[in-house]
mmCIF file of C-alpha atoms in Angstrom:
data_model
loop_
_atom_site.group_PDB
_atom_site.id
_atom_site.type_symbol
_atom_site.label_atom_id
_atom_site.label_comp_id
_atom_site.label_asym_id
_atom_site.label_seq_id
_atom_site.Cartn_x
_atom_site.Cartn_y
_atom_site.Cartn_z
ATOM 1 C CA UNK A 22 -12.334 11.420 32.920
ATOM 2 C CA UNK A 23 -15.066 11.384 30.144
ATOM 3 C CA UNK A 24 -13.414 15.084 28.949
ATOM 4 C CA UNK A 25 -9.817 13.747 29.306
ATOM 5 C CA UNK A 26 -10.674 11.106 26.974
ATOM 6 C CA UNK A 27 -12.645 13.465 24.135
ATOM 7 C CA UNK A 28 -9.456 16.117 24.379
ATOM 8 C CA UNK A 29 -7.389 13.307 23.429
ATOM 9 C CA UNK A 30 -9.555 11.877 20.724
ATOM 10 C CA UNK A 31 -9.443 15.418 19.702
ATOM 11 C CA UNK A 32 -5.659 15.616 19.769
ATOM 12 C CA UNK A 33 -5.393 12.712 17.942
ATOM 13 C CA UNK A 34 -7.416 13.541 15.287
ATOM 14 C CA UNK A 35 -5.822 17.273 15.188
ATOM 15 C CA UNK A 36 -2.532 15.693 15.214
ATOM 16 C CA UNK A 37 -3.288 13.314 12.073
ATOM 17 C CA UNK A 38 -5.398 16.168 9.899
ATOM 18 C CA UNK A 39 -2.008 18.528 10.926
ATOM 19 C CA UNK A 40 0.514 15.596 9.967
ATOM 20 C CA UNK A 41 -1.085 15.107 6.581
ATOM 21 C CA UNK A 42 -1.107 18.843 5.641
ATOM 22 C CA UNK A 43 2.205 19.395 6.579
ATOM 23 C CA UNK A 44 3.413 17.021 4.851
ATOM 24 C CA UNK A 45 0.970 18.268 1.238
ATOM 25 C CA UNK A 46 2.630 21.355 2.071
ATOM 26 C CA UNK A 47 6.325 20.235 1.602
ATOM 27 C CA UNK A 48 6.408 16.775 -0.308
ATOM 28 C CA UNK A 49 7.282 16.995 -3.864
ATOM 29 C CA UNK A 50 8.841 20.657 -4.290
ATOM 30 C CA UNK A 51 11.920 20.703 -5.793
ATOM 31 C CA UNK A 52 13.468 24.208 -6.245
ATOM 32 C CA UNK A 53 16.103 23.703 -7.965
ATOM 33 C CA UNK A 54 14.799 21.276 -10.762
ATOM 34 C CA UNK A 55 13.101 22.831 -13.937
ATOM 35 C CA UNK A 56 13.400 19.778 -16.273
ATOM 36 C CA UNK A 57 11.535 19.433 -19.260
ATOM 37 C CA UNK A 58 13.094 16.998 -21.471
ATOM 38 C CA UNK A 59 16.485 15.043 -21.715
ATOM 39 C CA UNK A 60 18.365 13.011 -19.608
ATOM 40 C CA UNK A 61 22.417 12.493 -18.002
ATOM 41 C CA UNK A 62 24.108 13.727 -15.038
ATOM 42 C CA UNK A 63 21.296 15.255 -12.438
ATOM 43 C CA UNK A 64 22.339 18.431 -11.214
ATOM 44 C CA UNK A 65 22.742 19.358 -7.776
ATOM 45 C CA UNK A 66 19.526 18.959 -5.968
ATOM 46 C CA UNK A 67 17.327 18.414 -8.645
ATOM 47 C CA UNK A 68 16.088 15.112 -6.538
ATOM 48 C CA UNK A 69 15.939 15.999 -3.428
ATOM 49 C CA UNK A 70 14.145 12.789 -2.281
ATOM 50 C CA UNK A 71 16.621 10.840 -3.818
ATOM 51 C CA UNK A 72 17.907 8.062 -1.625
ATOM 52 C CA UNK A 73 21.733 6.235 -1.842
ATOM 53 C CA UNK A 74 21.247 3.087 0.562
ATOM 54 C CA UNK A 75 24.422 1.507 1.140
ATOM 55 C CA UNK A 76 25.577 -1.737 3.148
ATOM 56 C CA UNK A 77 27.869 -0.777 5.867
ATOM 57 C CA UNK A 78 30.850 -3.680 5.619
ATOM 58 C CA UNK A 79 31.871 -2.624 2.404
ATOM 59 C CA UNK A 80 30.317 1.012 2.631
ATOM 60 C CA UNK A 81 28.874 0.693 -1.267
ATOM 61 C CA UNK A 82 25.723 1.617 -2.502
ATOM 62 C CA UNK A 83 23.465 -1.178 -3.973
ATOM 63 C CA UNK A 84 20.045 0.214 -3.689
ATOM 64 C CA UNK A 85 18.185 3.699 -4.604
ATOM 65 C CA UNK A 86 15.003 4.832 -2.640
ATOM 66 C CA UNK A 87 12.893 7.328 -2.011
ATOM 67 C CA UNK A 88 12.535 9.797 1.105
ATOM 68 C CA UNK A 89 8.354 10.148 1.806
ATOM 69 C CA UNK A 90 8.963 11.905 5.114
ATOM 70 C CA UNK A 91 10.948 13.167 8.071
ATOM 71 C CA UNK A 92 11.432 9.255 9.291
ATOM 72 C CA UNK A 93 10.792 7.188 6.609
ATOM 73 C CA UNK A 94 12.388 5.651 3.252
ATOM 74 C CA UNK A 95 10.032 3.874 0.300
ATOM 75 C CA UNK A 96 12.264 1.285 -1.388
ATOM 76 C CA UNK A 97 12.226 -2.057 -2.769
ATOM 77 C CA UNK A 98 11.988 -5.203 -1.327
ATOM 78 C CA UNK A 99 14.283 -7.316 -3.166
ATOM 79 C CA UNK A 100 16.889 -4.755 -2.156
ATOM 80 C CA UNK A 101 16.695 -6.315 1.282
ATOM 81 C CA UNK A 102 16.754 -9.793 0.533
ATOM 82 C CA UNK A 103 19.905 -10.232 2.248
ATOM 83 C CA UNK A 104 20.263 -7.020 4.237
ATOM 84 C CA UNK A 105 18.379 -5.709 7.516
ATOM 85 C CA UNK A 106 18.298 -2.451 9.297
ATOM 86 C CA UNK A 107 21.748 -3.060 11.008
ATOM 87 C CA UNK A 108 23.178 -3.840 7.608
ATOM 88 C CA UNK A 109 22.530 -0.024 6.154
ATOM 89 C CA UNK A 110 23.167 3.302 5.819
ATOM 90 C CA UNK A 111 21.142 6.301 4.140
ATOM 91 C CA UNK A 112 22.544 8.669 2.267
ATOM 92 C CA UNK A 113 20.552 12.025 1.410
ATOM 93 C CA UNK A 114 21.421 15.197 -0.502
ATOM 94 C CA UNK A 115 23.566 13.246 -2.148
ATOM 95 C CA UNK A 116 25.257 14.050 -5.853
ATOM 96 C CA UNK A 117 28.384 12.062 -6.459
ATOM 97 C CA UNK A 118 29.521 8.334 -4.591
ATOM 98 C CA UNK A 119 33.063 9.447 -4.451
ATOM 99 C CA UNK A 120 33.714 13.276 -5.308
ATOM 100 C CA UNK A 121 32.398 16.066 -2.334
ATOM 101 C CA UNK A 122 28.792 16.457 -1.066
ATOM 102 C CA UNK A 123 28.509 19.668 0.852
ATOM 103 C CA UNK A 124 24.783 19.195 1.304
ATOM 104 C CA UNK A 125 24.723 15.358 2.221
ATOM 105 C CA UNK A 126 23.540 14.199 5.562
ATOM 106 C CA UNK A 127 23.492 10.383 6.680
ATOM 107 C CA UNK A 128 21.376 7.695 8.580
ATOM 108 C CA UNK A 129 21.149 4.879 10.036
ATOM 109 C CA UNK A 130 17.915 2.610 9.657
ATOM 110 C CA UNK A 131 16.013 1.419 12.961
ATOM 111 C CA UNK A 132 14.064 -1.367 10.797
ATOM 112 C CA UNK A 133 13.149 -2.351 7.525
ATOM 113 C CA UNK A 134 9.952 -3.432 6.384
ATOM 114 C CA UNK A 135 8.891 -5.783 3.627
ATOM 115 C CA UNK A 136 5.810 -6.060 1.910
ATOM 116 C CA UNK A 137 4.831 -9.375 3.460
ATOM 117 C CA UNK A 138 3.447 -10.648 0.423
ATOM 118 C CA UNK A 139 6.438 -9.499 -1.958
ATOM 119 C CA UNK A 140 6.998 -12.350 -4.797
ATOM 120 C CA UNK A 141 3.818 -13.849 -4.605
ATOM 121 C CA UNK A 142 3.452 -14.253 -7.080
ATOM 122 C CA UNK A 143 6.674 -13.577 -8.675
ATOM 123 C CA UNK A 144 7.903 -9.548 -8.705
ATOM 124 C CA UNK A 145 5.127 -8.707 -7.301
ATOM 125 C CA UNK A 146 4.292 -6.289 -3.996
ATOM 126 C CA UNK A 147 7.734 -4.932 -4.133
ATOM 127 C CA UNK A 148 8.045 -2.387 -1.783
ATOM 128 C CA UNK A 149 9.924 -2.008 1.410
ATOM 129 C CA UNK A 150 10.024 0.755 4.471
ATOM 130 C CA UNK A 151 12.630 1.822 5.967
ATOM 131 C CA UNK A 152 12.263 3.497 9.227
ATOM 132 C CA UNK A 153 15.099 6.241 10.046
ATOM 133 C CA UNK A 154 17.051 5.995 13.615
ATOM 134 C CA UNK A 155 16.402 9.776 13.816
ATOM 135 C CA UNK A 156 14.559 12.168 11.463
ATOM 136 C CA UNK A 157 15.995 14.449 9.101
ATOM 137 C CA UNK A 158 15.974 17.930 8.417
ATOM 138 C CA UNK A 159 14.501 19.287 4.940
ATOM 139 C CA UNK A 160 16.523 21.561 2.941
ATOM 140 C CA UNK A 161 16.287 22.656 -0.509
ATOM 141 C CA UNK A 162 18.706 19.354 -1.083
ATOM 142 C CA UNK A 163 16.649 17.111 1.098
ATOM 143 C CA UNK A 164 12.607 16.973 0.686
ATOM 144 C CA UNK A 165 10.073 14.335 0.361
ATOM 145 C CA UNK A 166 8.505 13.072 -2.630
ATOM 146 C CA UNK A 167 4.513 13.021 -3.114
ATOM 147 C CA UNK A 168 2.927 9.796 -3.627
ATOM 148 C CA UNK A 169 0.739 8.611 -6.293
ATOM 149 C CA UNK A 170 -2.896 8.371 -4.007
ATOM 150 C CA UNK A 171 -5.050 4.994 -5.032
ATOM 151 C CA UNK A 172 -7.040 6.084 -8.085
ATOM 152 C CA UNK A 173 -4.357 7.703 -10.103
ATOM 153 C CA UNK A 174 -3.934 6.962 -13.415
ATOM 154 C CA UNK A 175 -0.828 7.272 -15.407
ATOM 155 C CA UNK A 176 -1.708 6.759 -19.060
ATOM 156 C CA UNK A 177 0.383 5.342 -21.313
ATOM 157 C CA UNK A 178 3.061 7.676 -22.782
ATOM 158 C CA UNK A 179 3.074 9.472 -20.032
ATOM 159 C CA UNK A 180 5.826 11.798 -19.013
ATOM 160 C CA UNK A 181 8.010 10.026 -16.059
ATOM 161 C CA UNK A 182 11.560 10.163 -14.693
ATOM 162 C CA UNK A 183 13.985 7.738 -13.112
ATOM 163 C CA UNK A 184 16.986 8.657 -11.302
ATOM 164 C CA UNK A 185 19.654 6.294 -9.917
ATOM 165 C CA UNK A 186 23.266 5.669 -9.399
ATOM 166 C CA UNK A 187 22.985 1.822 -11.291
ATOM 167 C CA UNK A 188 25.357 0.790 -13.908
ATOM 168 C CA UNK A 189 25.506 2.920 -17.556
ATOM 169 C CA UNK A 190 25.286 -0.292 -19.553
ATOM 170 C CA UNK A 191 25.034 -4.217 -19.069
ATOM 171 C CA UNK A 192 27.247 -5.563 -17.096
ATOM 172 C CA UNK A 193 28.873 -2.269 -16.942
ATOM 173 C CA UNK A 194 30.483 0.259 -13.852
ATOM 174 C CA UNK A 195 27.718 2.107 -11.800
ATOM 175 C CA UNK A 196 27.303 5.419 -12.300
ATOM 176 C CA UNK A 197 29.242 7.910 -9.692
ATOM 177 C CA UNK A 198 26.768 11.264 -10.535
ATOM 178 C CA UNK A 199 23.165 10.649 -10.149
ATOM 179 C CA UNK A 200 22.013 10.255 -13.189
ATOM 180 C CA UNK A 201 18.258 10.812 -14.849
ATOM 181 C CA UNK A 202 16.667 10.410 -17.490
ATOM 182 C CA UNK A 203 12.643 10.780 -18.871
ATOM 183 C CA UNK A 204 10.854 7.830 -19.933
ATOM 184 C CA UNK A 205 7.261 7.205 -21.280
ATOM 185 C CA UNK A 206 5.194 4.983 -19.204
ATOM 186 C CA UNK A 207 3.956 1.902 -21.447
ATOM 187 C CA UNK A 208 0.297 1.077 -20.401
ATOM 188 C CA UNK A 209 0.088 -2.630 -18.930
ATOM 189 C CA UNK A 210 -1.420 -4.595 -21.606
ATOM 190 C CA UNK A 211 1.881 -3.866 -23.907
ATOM 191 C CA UNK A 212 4.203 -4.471 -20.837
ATOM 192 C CA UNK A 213 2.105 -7.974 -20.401
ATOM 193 C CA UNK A 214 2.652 -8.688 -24.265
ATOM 194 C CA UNK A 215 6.479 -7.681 -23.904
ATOM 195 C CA UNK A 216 7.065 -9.821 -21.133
ATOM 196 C CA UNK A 217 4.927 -12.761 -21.925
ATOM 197 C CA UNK A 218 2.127 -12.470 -18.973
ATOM 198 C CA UNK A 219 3.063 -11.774 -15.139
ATOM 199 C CA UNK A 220 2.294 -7.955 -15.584
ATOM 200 C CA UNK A 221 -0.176 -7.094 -12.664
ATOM 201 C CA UNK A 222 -2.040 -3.943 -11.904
ATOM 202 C CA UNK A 223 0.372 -3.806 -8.495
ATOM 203 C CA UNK A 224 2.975 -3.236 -11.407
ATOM 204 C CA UNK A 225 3.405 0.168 -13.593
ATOM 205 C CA UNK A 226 6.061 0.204 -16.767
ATOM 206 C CA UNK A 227 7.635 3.091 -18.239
ATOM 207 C CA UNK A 228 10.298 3.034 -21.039
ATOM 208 C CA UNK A 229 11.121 3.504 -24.990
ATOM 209 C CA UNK A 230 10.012 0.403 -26.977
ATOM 210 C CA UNK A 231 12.357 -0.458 -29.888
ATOM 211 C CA UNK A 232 14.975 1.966 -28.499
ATOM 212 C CA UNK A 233 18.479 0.347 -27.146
ATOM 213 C CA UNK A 234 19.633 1.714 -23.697
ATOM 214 C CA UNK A 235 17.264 4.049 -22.127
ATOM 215 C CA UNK A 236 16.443 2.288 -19.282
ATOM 216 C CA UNK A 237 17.136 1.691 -15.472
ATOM 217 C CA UNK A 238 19.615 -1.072 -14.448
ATOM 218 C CA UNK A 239 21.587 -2.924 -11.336
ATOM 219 C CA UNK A 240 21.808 -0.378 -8.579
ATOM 220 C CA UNK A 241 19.062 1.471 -9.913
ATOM 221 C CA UNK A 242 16.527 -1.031 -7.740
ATOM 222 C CA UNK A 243 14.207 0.848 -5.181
ATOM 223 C CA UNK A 244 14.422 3.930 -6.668
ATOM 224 C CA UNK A 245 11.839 6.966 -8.109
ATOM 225 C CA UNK A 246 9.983 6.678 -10.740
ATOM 226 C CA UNK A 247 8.200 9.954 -10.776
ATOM 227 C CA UNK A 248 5.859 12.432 -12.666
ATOM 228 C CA UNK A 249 5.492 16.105 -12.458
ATOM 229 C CA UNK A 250 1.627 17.581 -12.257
ATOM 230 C CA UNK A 251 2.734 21.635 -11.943
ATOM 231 C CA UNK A 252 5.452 22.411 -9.606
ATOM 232 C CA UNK A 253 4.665 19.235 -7.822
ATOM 233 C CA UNK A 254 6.766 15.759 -8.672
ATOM 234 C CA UNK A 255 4.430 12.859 -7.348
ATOM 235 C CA UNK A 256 6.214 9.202 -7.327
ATOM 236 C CA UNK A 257 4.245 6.522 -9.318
ATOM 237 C CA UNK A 258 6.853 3.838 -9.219
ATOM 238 C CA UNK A 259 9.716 1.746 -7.743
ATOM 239 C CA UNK A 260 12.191 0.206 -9.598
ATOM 240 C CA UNK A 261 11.496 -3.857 -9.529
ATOM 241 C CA UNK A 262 12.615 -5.502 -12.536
ATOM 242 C CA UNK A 263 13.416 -5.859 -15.834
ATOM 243 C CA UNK A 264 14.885 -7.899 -18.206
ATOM 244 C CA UNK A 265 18.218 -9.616 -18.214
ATOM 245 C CA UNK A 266 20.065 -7.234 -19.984
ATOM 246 C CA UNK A 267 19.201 -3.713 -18.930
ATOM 247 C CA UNK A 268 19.743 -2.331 -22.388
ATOM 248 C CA UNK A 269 17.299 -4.976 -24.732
ATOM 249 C CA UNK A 270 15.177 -1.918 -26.379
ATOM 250 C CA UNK A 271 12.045 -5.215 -26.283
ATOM 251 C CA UNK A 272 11.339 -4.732 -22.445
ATOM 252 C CA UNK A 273 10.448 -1.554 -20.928
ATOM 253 C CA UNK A 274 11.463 -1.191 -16.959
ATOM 254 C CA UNK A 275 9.106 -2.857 -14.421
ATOM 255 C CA UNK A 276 8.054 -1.037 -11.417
ATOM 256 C CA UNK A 277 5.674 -1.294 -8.330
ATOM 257 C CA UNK A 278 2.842 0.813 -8.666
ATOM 258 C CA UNK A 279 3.005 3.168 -5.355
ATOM 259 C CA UNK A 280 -0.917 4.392 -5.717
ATOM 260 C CA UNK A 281 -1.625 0.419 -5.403
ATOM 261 C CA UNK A 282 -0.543 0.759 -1.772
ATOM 262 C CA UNK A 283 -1.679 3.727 0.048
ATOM 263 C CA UNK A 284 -2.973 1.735 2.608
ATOM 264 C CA UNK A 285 -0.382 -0.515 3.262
ATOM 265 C CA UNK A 286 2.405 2.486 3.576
ATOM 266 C CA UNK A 287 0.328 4.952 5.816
ATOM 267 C CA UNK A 288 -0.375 2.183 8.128
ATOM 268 C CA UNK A 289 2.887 2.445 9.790
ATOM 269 C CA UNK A 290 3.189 6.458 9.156
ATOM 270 C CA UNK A 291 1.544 7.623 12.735
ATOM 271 C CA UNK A 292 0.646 11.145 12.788
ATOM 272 C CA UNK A 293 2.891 12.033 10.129
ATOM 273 C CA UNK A 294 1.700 10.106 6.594
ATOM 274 C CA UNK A 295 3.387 10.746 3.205
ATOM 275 C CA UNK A 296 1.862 13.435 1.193
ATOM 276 C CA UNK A 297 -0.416 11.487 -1.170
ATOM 277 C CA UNK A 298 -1.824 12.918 -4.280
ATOM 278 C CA UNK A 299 -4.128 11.804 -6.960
ATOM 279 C CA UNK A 300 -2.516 11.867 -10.265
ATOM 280 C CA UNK A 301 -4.090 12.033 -13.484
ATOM 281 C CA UNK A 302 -2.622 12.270 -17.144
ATOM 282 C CA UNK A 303 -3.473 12.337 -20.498
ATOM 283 C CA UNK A 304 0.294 10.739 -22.082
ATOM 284 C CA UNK A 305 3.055 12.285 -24.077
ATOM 285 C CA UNK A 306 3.195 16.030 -24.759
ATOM 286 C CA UNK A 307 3.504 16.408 -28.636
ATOM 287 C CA UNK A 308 6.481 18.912 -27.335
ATOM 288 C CA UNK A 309 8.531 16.738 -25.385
ATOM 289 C CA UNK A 310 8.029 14.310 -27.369
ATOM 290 C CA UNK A 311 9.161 15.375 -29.837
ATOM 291 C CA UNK A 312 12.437 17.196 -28.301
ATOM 292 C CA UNK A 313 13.135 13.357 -26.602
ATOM 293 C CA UNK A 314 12.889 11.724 -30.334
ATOM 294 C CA UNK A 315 15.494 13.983 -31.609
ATOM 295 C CA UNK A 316 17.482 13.781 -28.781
ATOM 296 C CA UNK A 317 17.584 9.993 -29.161
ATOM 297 C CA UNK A 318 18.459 10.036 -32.798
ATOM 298 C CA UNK A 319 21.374 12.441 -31.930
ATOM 299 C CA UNK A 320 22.201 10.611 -28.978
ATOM 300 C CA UNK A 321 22.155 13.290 -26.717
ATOM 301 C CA UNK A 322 21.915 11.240 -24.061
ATOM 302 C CA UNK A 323 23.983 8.094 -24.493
ATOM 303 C CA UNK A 324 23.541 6.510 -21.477
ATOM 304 C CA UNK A 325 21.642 3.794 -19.708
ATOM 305 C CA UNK A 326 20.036 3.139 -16.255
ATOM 306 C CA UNK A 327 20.515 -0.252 -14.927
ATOM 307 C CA UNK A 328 18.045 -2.485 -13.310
ATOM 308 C CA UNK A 329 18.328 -5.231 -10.567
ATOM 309 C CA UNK A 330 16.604 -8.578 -12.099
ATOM 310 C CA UNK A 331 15.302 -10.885 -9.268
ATOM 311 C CA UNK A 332 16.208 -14.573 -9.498
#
């Protein structure tokens, strides 16, 4: 009995060490992506671990989110203020809302999982799971993200990208291509001053100060905010919140900061956890900056990513 026991401590612990690895050796790669700078329709498969959640009456997409494994989606919680698992459907591979998606597969959710201290206080912990009703199958179309591990830092001016489907301006149509674009990250005392307080260290911002419409927006919510560290794209963020007009160049985005809770996501991972990674930068690149400047003053990319505002 006494061996039984130790083989399947041993299994366990096997099982765990093999989950984690696996998942390190997968999470993040994105073959078909070789951004550097710019912004506007994504391409096929640049984001694989981009997530379209829809509600099922209507069959429309309100929320992004992330895939961080074979069974499990990292979103927002406001997303699900009014929606649970039965209320859902996952879309992954996914390009265009309405035109042809050869590499798109589909789920349902089994539950959803808020942060049980989202909102308190206000926009903070905002972060949901959702669990898959079966697993999926990675592709070069359909991979998991890396997460940022606790201790990362993400300077500010740091090189970041959010996708999303939300609306191209205020009050505008959502998008029907994924679309991208790069944005700084703006370190948390100038997102505090911005705002006016409520800017905790649970939250990460990222956007261009003083620059109209380069941000995310409605139907952007519960989406990536990610980084690249080599050939590796590791997910800092979630889109949370912003102000009321998506497009007011005086507030950068607002999003939870993933590294913040490691703890909290792998507790209901089992003996397969995301791939977490500790992330370090120094800010800008002098390059891309540079490129992204002119690109702005040229409006190369003249769109805007829309953010969902919590009441």
């Amino acid at each position: 009995m006494k061996i039984n026991t130790a083989l399947c401590i041993a299994g366990t612990i096997l099982l765990n060490i093999a989950g984690s690895l696996c998942q390190l050796d997968v999470c993040g790669q994105a073959p078909l992506n070789n951004k550097i700078v710019g912004g506007g329709d994504a391409k096929e498969g640049s984001w694989p671990w981009q997530v379209s959640i829809h509600e099922t009456l209507f069959e429309s997409h309100f929320c992004g989110g992330s895939l961080i494994n074979k069974d499990w989606v990292l979103s927002a919680a406001h997303c699900f203020q009014d929606y649970g698992a039965s209320d859902i459907m996952m879309y992954f591979g996914r390009r265009s809302q309405s035109g042809s998606n050869p590499n798109e597969t589909y789920r349902t959710a089994s539950r959803v999982i808020k942060h049980p201290d989202y909102n308190n206080p206000k926009f903070s912990n905002d972060l949901a799971l959702v669990q898959l009703s079966s697993s999926v199958n990675f592709t070069d179309y359909i991979k998991p993200v890396c997460l940022a591990a606790a201790g990362s830092v993400f300077a500010g001016g740091a090189e970041s990208w959010v996708t999303g489907w939300g609306t191209l301006q205020a009050g505008g149509q959502a998008s029907d291509i994924l679309q991208e674009i790069m944005l700084p990250v703006v370190n948390n005392s100038a997102c505090n001053k911005a705002y006016g307080g409520g800017i905790t260290s649970e939250m990460i911002c990222a956007g261009f100060l003083n620059v109209a419409g380069k941000s995310s927006c409605q139907g952007d919510s519960g989406g990536p905010l990610v980084s690249r560290n080599s050939s590796r794209w590791i997910q800092s963020g979630i889109v949370s919140f912003g102000a009321k007009r998506c497009d007011d160049p005086l507030y950068p985005s607002v999003f939870a900061r993933v590294s913040q809770f490691q703890n909290w996501i792998t507790s209901y991972m089992g003996s397969n956890p995301p791939g977490f990674v500790v992330f370090n930068s120094s800010g800008f690149s002098s390059l891309n900056l540079l490129l992204f400047t002119i690109s702005l003053t040229f409006s190369i990319i003249p769109f805007t990513f829309s953010q969902y505002l919590s009441s």
